[in-house]
Short mmCIF file of C-alpha atoms and ligand atoms in Angstrom, two decimals:
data_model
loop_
_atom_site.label_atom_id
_atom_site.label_comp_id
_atom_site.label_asym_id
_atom_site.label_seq_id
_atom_site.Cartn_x
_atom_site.Cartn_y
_atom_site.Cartn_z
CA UNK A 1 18.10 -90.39 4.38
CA UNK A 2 16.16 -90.32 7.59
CA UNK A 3 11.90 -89.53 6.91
CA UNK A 4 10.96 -86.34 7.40
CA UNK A 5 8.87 -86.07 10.89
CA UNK A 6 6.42 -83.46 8.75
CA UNK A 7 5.05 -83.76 5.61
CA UNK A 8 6.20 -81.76 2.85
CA UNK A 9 4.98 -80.98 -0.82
CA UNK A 10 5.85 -85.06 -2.23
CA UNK A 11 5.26 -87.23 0.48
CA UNK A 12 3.68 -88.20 3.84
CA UNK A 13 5.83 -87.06 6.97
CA UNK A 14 6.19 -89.41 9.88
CA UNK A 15 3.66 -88.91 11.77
CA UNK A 16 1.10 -88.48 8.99
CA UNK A 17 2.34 -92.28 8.10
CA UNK A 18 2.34 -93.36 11.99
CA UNK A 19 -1.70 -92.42 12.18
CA UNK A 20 -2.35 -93.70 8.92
CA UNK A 21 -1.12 -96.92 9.90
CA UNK A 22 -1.99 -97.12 13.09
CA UNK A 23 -5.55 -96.77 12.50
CA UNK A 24 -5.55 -99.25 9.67
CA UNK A 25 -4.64 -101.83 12.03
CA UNK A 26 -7.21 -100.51 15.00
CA UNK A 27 -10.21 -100.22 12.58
CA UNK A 28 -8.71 -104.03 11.13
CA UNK A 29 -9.67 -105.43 14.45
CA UNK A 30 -12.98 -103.60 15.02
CA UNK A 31 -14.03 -104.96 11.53
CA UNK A 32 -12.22 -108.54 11.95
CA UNK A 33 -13.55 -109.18 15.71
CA UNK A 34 -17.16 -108.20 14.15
CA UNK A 35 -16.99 -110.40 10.99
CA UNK A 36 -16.01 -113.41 13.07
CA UNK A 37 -19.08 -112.66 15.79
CA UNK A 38 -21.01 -112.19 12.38
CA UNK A 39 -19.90 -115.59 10.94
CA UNK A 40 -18.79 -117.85 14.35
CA UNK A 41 -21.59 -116.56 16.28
CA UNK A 42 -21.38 -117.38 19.79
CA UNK A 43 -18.19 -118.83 21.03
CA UNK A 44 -15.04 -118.06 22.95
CA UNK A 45 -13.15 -116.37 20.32
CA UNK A 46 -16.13 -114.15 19.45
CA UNK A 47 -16.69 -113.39 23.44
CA UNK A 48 -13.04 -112.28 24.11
CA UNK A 49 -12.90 -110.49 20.59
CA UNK A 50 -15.84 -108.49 20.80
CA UNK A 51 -15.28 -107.64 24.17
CA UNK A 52 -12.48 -105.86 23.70
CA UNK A 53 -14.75 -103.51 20.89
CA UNK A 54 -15.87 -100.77 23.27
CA UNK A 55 -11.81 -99.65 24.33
CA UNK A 56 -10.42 -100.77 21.07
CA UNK A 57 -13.00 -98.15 19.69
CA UNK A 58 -12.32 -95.49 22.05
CA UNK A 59 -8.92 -95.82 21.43
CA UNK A 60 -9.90 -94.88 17.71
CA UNK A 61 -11.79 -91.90 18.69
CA UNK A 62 -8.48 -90.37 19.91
CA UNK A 63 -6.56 -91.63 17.67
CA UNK A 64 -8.61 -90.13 14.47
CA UNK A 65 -9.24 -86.81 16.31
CA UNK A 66 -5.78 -86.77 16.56
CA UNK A 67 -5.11 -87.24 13.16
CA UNK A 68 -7.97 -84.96 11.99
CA UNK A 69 -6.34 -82.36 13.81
CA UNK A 70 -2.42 -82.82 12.58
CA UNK A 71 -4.31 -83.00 8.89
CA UNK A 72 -5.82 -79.77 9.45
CA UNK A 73 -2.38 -78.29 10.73
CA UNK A 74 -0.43 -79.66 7.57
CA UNK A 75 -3.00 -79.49 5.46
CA UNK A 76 -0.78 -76.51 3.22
CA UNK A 77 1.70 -78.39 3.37
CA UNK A 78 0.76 -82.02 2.44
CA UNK A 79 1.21 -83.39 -1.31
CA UNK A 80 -1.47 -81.66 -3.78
CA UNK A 81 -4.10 -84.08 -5.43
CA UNK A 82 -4.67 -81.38 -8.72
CA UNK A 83 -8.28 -79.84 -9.53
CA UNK A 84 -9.24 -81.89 -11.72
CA UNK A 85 -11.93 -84.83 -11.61
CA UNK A 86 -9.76 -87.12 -10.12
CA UNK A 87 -8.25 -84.46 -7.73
CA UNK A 88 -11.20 -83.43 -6.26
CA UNK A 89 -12.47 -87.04 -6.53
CA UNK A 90 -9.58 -87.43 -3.93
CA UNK A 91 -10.28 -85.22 -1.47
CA UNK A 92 -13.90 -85.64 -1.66
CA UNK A 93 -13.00 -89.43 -0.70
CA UNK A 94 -10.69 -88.49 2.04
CA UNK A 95 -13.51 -86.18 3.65
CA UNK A 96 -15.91 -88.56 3.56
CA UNK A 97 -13.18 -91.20 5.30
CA UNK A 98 -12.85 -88.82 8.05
CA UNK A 99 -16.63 -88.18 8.87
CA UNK A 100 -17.36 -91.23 8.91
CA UNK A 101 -14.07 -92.46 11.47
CA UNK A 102 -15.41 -89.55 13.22
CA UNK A 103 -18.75 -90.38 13.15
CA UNK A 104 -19.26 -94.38 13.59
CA UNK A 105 -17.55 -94.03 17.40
CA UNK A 106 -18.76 -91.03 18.16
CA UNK A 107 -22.24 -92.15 18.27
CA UNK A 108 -21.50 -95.50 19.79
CA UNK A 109 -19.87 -93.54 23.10
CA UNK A 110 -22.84 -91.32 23.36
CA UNK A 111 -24.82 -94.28 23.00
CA UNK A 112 -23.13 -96.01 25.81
CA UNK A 113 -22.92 -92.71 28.22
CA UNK A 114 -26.57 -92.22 27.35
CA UNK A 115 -27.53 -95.87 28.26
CA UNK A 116 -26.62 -94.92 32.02
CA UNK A 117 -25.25 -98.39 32.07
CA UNK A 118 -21.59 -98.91 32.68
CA UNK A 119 -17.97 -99.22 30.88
CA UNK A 120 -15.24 -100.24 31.48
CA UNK A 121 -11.51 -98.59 29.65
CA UNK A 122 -9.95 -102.05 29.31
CA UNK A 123 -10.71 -103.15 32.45
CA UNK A 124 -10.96 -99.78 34.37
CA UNK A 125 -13.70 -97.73 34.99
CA UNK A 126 -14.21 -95.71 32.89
CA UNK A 127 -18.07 -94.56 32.58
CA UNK A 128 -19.80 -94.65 36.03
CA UNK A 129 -23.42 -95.50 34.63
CA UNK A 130 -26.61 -95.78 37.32
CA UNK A 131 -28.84 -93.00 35.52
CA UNK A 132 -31.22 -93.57 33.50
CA UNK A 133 -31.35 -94.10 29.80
CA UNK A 134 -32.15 -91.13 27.52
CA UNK A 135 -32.90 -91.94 24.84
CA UNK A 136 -31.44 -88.91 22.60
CA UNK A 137 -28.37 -90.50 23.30
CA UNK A 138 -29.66 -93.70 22.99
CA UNK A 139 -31.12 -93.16 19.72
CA UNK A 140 -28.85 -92.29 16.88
CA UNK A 141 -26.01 -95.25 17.35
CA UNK A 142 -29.15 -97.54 17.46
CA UNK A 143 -30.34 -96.56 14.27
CA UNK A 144 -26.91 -96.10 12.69
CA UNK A 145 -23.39 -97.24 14.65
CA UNK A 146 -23.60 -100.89 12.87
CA UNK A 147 -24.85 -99.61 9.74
CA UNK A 148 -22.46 -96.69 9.21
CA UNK A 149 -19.38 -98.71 10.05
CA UNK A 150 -20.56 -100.76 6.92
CA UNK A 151 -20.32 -97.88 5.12
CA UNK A 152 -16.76 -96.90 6.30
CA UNK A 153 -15.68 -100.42 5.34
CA UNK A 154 -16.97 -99.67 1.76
CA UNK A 155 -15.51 -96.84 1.52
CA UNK A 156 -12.49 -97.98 2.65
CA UNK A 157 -12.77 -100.67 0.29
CA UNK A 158 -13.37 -98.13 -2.70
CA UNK A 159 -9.84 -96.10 -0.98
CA UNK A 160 -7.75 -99.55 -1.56
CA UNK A 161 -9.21 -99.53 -4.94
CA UNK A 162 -8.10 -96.60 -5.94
CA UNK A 163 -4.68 -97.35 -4.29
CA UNK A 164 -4.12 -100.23 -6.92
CA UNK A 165 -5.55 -98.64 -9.78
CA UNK A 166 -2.72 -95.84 -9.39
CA UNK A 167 0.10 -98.53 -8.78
CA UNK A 168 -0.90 -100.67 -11.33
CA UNK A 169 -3.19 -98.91 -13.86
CA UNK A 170 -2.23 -95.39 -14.24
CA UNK A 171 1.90 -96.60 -12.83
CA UNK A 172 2.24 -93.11 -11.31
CA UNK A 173 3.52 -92.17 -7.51
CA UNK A 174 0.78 -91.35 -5.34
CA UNK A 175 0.92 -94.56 -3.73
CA UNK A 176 4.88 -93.84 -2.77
CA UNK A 177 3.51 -90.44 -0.75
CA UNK A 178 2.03 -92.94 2.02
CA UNK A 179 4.31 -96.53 1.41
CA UNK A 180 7.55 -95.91 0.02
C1 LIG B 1 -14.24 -96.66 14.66
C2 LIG B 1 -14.59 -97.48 15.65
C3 LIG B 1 -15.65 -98.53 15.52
C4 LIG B 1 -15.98 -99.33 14.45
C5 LIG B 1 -15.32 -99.39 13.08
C6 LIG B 1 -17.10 -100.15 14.86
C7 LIG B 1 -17.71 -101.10 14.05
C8 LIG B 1 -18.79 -101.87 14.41
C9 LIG B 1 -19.42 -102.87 13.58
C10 LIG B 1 -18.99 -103.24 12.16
C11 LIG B 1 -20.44 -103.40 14.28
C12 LIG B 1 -21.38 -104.54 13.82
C13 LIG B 1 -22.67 -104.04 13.29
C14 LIG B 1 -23.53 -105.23 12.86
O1 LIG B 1 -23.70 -106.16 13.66
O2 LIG B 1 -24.00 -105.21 11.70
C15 LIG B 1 -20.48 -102.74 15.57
C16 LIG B 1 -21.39 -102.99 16.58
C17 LIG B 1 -21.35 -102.45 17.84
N1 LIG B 1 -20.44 -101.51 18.30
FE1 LIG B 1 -18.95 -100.68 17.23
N2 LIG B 1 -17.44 -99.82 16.15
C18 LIG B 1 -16.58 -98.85 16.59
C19 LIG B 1 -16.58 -98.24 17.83
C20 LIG B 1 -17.42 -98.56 18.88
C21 LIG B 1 -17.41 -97.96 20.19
C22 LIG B 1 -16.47 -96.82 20.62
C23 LIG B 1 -18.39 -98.57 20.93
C24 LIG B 1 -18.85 -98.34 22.36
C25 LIG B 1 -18.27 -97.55 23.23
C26 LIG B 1 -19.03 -99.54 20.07
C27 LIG B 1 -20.09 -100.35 20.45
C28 LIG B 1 -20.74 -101.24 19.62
C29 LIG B 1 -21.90 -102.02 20.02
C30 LIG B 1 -22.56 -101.99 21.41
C31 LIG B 1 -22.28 -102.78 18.90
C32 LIG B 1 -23.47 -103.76 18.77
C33 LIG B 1 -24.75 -103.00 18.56
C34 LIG B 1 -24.79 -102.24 17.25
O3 LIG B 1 -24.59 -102.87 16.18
O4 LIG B 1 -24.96 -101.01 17.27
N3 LIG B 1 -18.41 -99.52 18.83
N4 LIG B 1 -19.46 -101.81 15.61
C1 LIG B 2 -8.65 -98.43 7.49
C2 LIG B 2 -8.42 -98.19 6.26
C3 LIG B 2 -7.89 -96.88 5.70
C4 LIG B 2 -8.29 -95.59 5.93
C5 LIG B 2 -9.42 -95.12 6.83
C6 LIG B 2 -7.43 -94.73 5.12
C7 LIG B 2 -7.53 -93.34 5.04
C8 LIG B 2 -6.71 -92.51 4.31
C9 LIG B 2 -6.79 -91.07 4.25
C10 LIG B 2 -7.83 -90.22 4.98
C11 LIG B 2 -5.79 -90.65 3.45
C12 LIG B 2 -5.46 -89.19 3.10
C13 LIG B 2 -4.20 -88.78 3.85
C14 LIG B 2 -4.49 -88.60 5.32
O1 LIG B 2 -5.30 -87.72 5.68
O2 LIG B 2 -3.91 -89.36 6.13
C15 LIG B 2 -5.08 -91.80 2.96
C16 LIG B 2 -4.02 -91.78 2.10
C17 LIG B 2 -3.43 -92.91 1.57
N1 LIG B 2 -3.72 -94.21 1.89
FE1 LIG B 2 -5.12 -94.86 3.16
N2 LIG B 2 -6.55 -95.51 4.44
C18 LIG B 2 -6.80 -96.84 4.77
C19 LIG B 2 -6.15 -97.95 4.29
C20 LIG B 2 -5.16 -97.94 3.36
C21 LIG B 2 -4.54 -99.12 2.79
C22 LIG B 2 -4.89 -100.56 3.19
C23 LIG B 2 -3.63 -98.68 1.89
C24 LIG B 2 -2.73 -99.47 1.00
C25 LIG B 2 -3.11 -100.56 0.35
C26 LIG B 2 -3.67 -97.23 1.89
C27 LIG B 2 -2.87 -96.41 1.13
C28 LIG B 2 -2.91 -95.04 1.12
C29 LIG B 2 -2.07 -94.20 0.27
C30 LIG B 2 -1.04 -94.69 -0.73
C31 LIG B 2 -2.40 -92.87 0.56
C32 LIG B 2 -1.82 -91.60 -0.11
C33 LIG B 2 -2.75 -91.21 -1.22
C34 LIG B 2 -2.78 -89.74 -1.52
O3 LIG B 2 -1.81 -89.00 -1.27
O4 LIG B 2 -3.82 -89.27 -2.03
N3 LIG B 2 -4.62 -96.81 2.80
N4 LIG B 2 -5.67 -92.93 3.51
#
C-alpha cells in the first residue's frame, strides 16, 4: 500500500515524514559542524564546515516555517496524543520544539542583516550589507543564538528519549506514526 501524501487519524502522511526528516538531518549538520569547531578548533575541516552554517541555517528557516505551517493545516487531522499527563506532556514538548527551530535562526538572520555586514546564500549574494550595525538587531542572537541552540539540542535529546521509552518501555505504537 502506497503512504498516504496527508496525514490521517494513525499515522504521519508523507510530507509530514519528508519535513520531519529532512530537518533532522539539516539541524544534524548545524549541531555536528559546531561540535567539531567546539572540539577540533581551528583547522580545515572546521573552516569548510562552519562555513557552510549561515545557508545551511537559512535553509532551516524555510524549511521549519514550512513545516510549522503544513502542522497548523493538518493539525485536525494528525494522530491524537490523549489529555492526559503524558498527552499534554506531548504536545507541550512539540511546541516548545517548534519555538525554539523557529527561534534559534531567526535571531541569527536578524543578527546578520542587522550587522550591515555581508552574506552570502551559498556562494551568492544574498544580504547586501554596507550600513551600519544596529544594534537591536545585533543584540538578541548575541546574547542568545549559541545558547538557545543548546537548548534545542536538549530538548531534542529529551524528544529521542521519549521515542525509546515508548518503543521499548511502554511497547506501544506511537513511534510507528513517524517510522514505520
Ligand atoms: C536552526 C538553525 C541553526 C542552529 C541549530 C544553529 C546552531 C548554532 C550553534 C550550536 C552554535 C554554537 C554556539 C556556541 O559556540 O556555543 C552557533 C553559532 C553561530 N551561529 Fe548558528 N545555528 C543555526 C542557524 C544560524 C543562522 C541562520 C546563522 C546566520 C545567518 C547562524 C550564525 C551563527 C553564528 C555567527 C555563530 C557564532 C556566534 C554565536 O555563537 O552566536 N546560525 N549556531
Ligand atoms: C532534530 C531532531 C528532531 C526534531 C526537532 C523533532 C521534532 C518532532 C516534532 C515537532 C514532532 C511532532 C510531529 C510534527 O510536528 O512533525 C515529532 C514527532 C516524532 N518524532 Fe521527532 N524530531 C527529531 C528527531 C527525531 C528522531 C531522531 C526520532 C527517532 C529516533 C524521532 C521520532 C519521532 C516520532 C516517532 C514522532 C511521532 C511521535 C508522536 O506522534 O507523538 N524524532 N518530532
Amino acid at each position: 500500500m502506497a503512504m498516504r501524501w496527508r496525514d490521517d487519524g494513525f499515522r504521519y502522511g508523507a510530507l509530514t515524514r519528508l519535513l520531519h526528516w529532512g530537518t533532522v538531518l539539516l539541524l544534524a549538520w548545524q549541531f555536528t559542524g559546531m561540535g567539531v569547531k567546539l572540539i577540533v578548533g581551528k583547522a580545515p575541516i572546521t573552516a569548510f564546515w562552519v562555513g557552510t552554517h549561515k545557508s545551511v541555517g537559512t535553509v532551516l528557516l524555510l524549511v521549519i516555517l514550512i513545516r510549522a505551517l503544513w502542522g497548523l493545516y493538518n493539525m485536525k487531522t494528525r494522530p491524537a496524543h490523549g489529555g492526559g499527563f503524558w498527552g499534554l506532556a506531548a504536545k507541550a514538548g512539540h511546541l516548545v520544539l517548534y519555538v525554539l527551530m523557529l527561534i534559534v535562526p531567526a535571531l541569527a538572520l536578524l543578527r546578520q542583516y542587522g550587522s550591515g555586514k555581508p552574506m552570502e546564500f551559498f556562494g551568492l549574494p544574498f544580504i547586501q550589507g554596507g550600513g551600519a550595525e544596529t544594534s537591536w538587531m545585533t543584540a538578541p542572537a548575541n546574547a542568545a543564538h549559541g545558547l538557545l541552540a543548546w537548548v534545542l539540542l536538549a530538548a531534542i535529546g529529551g524528544h529521542v528519549l521519549m521515542v525509546l521509552v515508548h518503543r521499548y518501555v511502554w511497547k506501544d505504537d506511537t513511534t510507528r506514526r513517524m517510522m514505520g
